[in-house]
Tab-separated table of C-alpha atoms and ligand atoms in Angstrom:
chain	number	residue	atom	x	y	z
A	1	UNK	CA	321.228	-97.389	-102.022
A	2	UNK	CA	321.285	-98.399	-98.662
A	3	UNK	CA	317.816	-98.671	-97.218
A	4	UNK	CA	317.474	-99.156	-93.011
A	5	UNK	CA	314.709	-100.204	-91.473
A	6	UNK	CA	314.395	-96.699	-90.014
A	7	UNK	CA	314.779	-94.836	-93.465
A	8	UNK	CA	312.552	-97.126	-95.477
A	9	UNK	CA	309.821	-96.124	-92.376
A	10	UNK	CA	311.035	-92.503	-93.529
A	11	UNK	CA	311.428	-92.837	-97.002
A	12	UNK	CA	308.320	-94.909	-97.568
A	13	UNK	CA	306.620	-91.985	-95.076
A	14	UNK	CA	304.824	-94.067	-93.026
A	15	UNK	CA	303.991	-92.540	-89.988
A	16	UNK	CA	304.207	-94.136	-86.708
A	17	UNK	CA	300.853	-92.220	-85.860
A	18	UNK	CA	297.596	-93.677	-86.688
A	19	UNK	CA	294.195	-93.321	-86.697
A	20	UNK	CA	290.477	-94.939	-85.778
A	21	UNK	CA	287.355	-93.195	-86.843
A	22	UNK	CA	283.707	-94.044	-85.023
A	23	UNK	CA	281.420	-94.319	-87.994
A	24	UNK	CA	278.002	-92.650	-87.331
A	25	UNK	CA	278.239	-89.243	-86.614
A	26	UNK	CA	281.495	-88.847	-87.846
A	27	UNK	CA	282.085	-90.528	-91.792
A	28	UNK	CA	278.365	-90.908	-91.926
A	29	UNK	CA	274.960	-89.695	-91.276
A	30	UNK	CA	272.362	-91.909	-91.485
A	31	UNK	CA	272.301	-92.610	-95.895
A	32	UNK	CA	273.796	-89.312	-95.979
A	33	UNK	CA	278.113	-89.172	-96.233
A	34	UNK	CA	279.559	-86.216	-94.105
A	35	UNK	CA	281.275	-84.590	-97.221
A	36	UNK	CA	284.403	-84.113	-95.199
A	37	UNK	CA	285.103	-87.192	-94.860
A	38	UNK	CA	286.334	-88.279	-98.378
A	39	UNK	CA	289.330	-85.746	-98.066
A	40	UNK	CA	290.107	-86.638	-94.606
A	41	UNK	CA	290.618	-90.171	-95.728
A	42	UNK	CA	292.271	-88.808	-98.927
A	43	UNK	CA	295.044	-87.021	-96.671
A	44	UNK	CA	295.888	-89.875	-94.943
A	45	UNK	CA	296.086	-92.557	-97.950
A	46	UNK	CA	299.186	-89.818	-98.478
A	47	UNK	CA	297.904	-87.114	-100.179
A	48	UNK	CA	298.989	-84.354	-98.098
A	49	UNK	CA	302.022	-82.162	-98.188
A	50	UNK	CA	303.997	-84.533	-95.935
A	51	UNK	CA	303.580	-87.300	-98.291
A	52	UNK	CA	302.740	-89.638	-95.609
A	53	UNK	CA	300.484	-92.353	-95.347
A	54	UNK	CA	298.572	-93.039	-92.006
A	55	UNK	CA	297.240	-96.165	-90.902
A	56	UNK	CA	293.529	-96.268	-89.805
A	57	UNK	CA	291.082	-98.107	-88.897
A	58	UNK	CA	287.202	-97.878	-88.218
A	59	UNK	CA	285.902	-98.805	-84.767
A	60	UNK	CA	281.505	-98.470	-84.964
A	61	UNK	CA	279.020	-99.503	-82.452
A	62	UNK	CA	276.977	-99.954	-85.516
A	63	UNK	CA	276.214	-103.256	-87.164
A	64	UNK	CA	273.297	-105.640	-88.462
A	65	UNK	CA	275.211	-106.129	-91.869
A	66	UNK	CA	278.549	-108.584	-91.982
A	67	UNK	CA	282.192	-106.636	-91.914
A	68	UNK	CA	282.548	-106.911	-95.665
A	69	UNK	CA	279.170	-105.204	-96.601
A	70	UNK	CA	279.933	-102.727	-94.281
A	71	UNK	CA	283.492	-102.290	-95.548
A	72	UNK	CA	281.770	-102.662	-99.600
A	73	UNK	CA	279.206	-99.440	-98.199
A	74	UNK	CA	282.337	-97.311	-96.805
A	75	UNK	CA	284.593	-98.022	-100.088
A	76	UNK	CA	281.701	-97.179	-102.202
A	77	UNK	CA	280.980	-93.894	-100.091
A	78	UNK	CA	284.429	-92.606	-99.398
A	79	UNK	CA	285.904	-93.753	-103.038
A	80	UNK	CA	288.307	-95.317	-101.422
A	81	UNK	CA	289.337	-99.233	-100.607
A	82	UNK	CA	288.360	-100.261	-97.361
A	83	UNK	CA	288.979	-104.102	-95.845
A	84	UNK	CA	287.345	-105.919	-93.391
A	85	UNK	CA	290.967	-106.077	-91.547
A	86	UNK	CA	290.392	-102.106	-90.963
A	87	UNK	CA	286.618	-102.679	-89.462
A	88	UNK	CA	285.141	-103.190	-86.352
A	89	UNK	CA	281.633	-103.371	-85.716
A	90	UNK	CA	279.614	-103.321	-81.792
A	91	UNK	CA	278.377	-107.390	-82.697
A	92	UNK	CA	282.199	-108.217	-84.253
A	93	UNK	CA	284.014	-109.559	-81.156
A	94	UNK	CA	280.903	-111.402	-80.406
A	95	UNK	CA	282.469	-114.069	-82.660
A	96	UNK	CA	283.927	-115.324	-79.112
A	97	UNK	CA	280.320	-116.495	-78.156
A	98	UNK	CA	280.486	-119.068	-80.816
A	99	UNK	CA	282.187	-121.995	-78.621
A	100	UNK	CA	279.868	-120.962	-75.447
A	101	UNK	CA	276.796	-121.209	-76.652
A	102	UNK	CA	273.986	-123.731	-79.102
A	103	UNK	CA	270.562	-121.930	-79.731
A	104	UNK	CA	270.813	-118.312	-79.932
A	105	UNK	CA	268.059	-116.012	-80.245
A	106	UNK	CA	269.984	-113.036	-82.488
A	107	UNK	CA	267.670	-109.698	-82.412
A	108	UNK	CA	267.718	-106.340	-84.453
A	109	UNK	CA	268.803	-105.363	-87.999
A	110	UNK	CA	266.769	-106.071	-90.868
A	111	UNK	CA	264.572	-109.073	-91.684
A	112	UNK	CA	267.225	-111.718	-90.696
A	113	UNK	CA	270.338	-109.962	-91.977
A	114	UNK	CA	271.713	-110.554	-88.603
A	115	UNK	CA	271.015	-114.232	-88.712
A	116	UNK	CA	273.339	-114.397	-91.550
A	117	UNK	CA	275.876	-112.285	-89.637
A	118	UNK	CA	275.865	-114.918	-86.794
A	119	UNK	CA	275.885	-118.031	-88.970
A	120	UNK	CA	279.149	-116.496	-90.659
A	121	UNK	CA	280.517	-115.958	-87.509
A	122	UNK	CA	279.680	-120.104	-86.780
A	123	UNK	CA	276.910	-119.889	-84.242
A	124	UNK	CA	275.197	-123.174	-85.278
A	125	UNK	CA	271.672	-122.587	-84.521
A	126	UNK	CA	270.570	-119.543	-84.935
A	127	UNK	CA	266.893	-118.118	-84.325
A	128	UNK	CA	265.466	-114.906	-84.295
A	129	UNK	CA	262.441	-113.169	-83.339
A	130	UNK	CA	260.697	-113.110	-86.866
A	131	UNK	CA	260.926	-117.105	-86.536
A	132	UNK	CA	258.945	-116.905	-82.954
A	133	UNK	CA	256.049	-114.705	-84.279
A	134	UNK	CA	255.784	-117.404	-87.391
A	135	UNK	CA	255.571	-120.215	-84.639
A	136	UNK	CA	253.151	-118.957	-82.828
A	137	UNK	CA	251.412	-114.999	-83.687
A	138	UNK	CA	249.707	-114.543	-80.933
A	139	UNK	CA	252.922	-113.793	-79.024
A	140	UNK	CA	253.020	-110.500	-80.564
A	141	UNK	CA	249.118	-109.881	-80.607
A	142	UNK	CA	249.234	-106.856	-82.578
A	143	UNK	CA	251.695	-107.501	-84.809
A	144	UNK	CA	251.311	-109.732	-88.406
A	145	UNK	CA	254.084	-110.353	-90.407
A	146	UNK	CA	254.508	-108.843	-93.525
A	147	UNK	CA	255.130	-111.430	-96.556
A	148	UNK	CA	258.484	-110.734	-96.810
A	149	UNK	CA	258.834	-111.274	-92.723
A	150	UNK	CA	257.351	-114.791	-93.636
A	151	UNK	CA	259.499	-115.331	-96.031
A	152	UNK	CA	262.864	-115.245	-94.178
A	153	UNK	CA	261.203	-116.646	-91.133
A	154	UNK	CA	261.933	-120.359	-90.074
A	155	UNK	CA	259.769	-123.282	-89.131
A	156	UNK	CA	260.731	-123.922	-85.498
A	157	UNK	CA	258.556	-125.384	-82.605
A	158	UNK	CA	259.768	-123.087	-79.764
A	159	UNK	CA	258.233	-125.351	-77.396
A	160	UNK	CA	260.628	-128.034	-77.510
A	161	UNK	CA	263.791	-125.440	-78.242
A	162	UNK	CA	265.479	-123.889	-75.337
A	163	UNK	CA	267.307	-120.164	-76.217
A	164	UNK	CA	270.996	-120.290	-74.174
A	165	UNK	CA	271.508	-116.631	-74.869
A	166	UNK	CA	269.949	-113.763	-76.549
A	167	UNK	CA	272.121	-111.379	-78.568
A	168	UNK	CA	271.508	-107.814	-79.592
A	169	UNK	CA	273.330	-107.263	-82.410
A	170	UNK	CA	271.852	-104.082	-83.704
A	171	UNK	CA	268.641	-101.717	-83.503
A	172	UNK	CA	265.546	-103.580	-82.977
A	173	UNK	CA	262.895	-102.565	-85.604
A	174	UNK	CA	259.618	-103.639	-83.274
A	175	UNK	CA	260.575	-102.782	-80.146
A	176	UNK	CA	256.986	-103.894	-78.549
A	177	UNK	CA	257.584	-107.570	-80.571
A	178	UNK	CA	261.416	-107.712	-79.490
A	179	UNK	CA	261.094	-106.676	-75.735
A	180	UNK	CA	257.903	-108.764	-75.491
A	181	UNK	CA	259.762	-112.282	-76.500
A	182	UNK	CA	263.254	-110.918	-75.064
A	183	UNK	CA	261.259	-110.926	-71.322
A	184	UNK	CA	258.985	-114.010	-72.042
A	185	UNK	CA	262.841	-115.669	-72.584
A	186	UNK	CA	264.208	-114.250	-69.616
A	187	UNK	CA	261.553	-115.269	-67.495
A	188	UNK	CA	261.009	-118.388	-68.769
A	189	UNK	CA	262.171	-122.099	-67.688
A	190	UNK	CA	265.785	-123.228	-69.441
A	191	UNK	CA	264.437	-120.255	-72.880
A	192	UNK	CA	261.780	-122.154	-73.507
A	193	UNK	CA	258.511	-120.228	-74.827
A	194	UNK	CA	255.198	-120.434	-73.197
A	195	UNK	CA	256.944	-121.337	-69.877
A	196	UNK	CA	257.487	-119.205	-66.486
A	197	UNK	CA	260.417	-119.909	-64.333
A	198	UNK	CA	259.300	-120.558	-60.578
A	199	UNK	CA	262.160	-118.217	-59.382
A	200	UNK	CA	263.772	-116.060	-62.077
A	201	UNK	CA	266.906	-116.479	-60.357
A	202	UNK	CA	266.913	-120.231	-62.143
A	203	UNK	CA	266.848	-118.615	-65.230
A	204	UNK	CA	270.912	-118.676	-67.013
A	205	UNK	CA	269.757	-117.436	-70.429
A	206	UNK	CA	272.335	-115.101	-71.344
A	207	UNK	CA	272.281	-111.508	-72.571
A	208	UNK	CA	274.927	-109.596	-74.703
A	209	UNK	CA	274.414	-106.207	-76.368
A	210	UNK	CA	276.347	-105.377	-79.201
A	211	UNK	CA	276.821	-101.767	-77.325
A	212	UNK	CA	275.296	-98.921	-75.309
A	213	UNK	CA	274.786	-96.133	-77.548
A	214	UNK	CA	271.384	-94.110	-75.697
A	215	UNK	CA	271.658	-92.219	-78.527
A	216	UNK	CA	272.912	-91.854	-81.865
A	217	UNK	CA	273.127	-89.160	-85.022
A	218	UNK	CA	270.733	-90.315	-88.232
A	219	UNK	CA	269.818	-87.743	-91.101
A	220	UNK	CA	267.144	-86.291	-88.672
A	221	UNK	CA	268.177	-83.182	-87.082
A	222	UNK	CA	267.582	-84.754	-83.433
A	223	UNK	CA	269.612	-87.964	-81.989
A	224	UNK	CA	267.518	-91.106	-82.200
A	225	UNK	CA	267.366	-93.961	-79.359
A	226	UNK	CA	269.892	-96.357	-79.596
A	227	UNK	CA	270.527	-99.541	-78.071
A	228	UNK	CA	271.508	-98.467	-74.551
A	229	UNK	CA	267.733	-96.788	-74.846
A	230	UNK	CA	266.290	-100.692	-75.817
A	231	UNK	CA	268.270	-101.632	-72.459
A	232	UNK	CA	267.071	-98.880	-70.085
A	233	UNK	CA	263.516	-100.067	-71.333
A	234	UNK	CA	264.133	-104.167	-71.427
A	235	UNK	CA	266.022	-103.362	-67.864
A	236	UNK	CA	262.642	-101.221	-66.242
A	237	UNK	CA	260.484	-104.289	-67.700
A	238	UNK	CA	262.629	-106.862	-66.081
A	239	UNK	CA	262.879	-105.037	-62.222
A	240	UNK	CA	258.648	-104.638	-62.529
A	241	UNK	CA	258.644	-108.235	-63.054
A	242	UNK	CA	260.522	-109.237	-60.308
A	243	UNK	CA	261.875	-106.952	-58.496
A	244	UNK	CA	265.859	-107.772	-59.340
A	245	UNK	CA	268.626	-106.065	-61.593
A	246	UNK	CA	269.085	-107.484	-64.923
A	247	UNK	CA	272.265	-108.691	-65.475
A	248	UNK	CA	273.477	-107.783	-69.185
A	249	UNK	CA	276.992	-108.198	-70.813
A	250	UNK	CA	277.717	-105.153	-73.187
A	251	UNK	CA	280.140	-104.979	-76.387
A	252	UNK	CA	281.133	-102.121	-78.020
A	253	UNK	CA	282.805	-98.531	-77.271
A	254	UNK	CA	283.373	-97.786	-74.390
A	255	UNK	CA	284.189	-101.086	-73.195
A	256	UNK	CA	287.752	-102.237	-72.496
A	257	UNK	CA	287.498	-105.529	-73.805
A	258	UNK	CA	286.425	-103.630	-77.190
A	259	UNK	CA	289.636	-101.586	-76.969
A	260	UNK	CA	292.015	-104.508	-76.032
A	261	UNK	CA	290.557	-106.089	-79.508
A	262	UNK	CA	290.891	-102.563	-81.460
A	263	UNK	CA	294.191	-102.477	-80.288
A	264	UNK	CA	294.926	-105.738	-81.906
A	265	UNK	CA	293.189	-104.582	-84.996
A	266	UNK	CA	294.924	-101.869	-85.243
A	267	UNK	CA	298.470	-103.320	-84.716
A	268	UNK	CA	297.250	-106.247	-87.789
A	269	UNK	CA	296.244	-103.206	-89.850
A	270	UNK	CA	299.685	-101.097	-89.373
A	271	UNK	CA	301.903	-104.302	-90.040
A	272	UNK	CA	299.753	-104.996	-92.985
A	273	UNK	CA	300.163	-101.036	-94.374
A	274	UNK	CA	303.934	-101.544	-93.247
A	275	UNK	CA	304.561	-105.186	-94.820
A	276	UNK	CA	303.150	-103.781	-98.242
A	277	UNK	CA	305.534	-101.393	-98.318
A	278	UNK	CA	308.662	-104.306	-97.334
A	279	UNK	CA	306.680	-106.450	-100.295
A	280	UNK	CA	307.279	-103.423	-102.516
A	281	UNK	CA	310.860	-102.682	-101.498
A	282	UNK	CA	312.010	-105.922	-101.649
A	283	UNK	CA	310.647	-106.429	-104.822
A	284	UNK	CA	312.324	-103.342	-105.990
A	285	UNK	CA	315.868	-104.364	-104.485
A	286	UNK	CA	315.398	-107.985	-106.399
A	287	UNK	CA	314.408	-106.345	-109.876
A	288	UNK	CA	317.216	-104.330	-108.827
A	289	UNK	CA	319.760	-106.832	-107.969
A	290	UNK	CA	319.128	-108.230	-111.264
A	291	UNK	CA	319.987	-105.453	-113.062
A	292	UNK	CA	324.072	-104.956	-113.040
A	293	UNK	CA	325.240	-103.414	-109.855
A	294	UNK	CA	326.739	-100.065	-109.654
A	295	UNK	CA	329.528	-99.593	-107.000
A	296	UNK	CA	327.196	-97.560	-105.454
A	297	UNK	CA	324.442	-100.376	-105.253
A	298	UNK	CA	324.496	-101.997	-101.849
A	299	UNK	CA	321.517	-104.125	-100.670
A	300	UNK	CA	319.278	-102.859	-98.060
A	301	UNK	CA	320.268	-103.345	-94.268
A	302	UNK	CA	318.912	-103.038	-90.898
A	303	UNK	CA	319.728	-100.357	-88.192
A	304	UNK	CA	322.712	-102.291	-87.521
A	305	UNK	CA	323.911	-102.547	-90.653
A	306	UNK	CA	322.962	-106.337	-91.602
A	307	UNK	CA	321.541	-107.301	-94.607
A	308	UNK	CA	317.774	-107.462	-94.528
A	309	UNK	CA	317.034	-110.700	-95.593
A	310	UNK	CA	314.764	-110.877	-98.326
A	311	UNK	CA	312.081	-112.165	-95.910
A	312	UNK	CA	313.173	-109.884	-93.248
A	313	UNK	CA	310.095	-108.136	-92.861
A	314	UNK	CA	310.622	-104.249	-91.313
A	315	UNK	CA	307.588	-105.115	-89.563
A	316	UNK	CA	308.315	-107.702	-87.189
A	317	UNK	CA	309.680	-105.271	-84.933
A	318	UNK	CA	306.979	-102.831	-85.422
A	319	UNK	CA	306.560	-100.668	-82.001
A	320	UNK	CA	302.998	-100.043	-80.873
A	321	UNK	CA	301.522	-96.710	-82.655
A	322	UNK	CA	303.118	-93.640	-81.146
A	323	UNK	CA	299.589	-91.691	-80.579
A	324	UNK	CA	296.262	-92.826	-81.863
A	325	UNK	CA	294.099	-90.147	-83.230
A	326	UNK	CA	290.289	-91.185	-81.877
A	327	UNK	CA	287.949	-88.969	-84.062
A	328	UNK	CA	284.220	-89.392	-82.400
A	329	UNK	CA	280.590	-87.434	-82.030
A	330	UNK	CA	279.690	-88.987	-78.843
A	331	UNK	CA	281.469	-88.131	-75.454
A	332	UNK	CA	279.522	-91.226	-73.527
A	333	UNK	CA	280.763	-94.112	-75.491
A	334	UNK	CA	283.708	-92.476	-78.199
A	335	UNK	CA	285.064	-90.251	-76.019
A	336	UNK	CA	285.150	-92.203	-73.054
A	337	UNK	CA	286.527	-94.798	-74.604
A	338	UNK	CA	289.524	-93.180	-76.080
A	339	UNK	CA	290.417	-91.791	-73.078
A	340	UNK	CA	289.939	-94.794	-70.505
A	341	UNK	CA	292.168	-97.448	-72.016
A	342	UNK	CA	295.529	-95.949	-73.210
A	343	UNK	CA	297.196	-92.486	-72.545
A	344	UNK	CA	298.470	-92.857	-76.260
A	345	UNK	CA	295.092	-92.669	-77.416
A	346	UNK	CA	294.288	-88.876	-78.169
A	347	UNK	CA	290.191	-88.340	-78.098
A	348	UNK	CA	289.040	-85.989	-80.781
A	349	UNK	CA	285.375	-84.900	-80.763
A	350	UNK	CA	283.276	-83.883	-83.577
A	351	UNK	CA	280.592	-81.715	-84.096
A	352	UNK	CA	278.719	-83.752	-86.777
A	353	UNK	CA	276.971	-86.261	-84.892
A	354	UNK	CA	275.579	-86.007	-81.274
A	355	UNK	CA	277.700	-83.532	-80.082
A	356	UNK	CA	276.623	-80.170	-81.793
A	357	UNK	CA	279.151	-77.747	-79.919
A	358	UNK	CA	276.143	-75.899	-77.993
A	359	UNK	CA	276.883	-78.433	-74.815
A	360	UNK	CA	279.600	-79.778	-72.475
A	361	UNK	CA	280.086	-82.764	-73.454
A	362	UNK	CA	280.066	-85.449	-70.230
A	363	UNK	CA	283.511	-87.235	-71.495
A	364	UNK	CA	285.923	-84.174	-71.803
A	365	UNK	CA	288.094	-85.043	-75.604
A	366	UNK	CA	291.761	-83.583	-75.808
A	367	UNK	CA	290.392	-81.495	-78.857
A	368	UNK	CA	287.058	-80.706	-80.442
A	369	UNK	CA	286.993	-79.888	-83.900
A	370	UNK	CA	284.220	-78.696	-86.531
A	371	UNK	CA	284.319	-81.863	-88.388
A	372	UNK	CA	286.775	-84.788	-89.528
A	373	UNK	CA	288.674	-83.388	-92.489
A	374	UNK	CA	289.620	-80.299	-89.877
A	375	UNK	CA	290.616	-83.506	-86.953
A	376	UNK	CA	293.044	-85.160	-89.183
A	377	UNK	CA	294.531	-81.800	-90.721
A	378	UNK	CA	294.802	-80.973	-86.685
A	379	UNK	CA	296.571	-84.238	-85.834
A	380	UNK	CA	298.764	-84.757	-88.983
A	381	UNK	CA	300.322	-80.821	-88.345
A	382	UNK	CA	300.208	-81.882	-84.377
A	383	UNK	CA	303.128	-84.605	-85.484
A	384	UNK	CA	304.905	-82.768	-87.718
B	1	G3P	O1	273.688	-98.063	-84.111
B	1	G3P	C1	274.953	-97.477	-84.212
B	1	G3P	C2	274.980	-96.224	-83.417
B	1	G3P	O2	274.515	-96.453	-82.133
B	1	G3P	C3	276.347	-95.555	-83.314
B	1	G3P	O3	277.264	-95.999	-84.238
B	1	G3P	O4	279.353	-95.585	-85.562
B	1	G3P	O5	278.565	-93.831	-83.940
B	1	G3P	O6	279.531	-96.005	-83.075
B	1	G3P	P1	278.771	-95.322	-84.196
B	2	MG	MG1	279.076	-92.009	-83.654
């Protein structure tokens, strides 16, 4: 049978569509799965009456665990296999950091999960704020740590180790403790503890946020402060001080330089969905060719006719996703996002998260929908 490029697309039914879920809100709430979610994922691993498969891909402000124990947690929960090629987290393109700076101070997560997280990602020296309160306790004077604090907690002498940059990389768990050494850093001489800066303009310590989020959707019937919140406080702190804007860098949805990486996650992920697919075919033409040819049998060939070369992979001409499918619960950073960067992305909001349908949300999506099983049954009959 003679197999083109554009038929084997067909035939093998993968669509030129795609999708990218936000994670919180939308697949998950808090320990709690969205029960919608395992079918929605189900229809578009191809089991729905178009027999298609969709690419996707997960793009979360979340974090504080590495890519593959977040991708381990969303296999387990959707009973389905998830990669860390198809996940994006708010602290993942942080990775670029690694060349620009030494000691880091990484804050938020649990215990020093996020210390791991950054040492994976090849930051040599990393510190965080559970190492500062064993140096010295009386930096957080109403705080002891717990036994299993100590335990994870380093021996450093922060006196003679200067922080380059500070790094949110998710939720802080002690806000008072975090924002407490986060300023004394920021106002200090070169990050070094116990010091004061003459003029805090001399300070170059850097700060990153792993993303915005004022609020996000847990188990508990209300939205909880997020990061963004941690920011408006840190930000307040830091003008009473002295008197001057802080000057943060932020990761994360809505920003573009998240998107521009999405968008190469998401063009990896198709031409990995799409080269399995060649893999399979090809392997089907050789077992094939092996077998004697009927008249009929002709090898596979390209649109114009040539023979696709055993390594001719259909993807290496694989045109950018036709329209992505953006299924979020929170207008400021999901919604925004899908509809700042690319008019191909189409913004779908939920009402599972922080949006609960009773307000207009601030970011206006192309479509709201009850949940995400109804958004991808929406988009998958919008194409066809
Ligand atoms: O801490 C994560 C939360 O702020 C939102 O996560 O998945 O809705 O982007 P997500
Ligand atoms: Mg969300």
């Amino acid at each position: 049978t003679v197999r083109t490029r554009k038929q084997i697309i067909d035939h093998e039914r993968v669509a030129s569509y795609a999708f990218a879920f936000d994670i919180d809100g939308v697949i998950v709430r808090g320990p709690e799965t969205i029960p919608e979610a395992r079918d929605a994922l189900r229809m578009l691993n191809g089991d729905n009456k178009y027999n298609i498969k969709v690419p996707y891909i997960f793009i979360t402000n979340g974090g504080g665990r590495s890519e593959k124990a977040r991708c381990r947690d969303l296999s387990k929960r959707l009973n389905i296999t998830v990669t860390e090629d198809q996940v994006i987290q708010g602290h993942t393109p942080m990775k670029d950091l690694v060349p620009v700076y030494k000691n880091v101070l990484v804050v938020g997560g649990m215990l020093d999960s996020c210390r791991k997280v950054a040492q994976d990602y090849g930051f040599k020296n990393v510190y965080i704020p559970l190492d500062i309160m064993k140096w010295n306790p009386s930096v957080t004077p109403y705080y002891q740590l717990s036994d299993e604090e100590k335990a994870v907690a380093r021996d450093v002498d922060f006196s003679k180790v200067p922080i380059d940059a500070i790094l949110v990389f998710a939720d802080s768990r002690n806000w008072a403790a975090d924002q407490q050494i986060i300023l004394e850093i920021l106002l200090s001489k070169n990050g070094v503890m116990g010091t004061v800066a003459k003029d805090p303009s001399e300070n170059k310590v850097g700060l990153y946020f792993a993303h915005s989020d004022f609020v996000w959707a847990t188990d508990y019937g209300l939205s909880r402060y997020g990061m963004g919140a941690l920011q408006v406080s840190i930000a307040a702190l830091y003008q009473e001080h002295t008197g001057r804007e802080l000057q943060v860098t932020r990761f994360g949805k809505p920003q573009r330089g998240t998107f521009r990486f999405a968008e190469k996650v998401l063009s990896n992920w198709r031409r990995n969905t799409l080269s399995e697919h060649v893999e399979q075919l090809n392997l089907e033409d050789a077992e094939a060719s092996d077998s004697p040819l009927s008249d009929s049998e002709d090898e596979a060939t390209d649109t114009e006719g040539a023979p696709l070369e055993q390594t001719d992979k259909l993807v290496l001409d694989l045109p950018p996703a036709s329209t992505v499918y953006f299924v979020g619960d929170t207008p400021e950073s999901d919604i925004r996002f899908a509809n700042s960067h690319d008019s191909s992305w189409y913004s779908i909001l939920v009402k599972t998260g922080v949006f609960q349908g009773n307000t207009t949300p601030k970011y206006q999506p192309k479509k709201i929908c009850e949940n995400v099983l109804e958004a991808v049954k929406f988009a998958i009959e919008r194409e066809h």
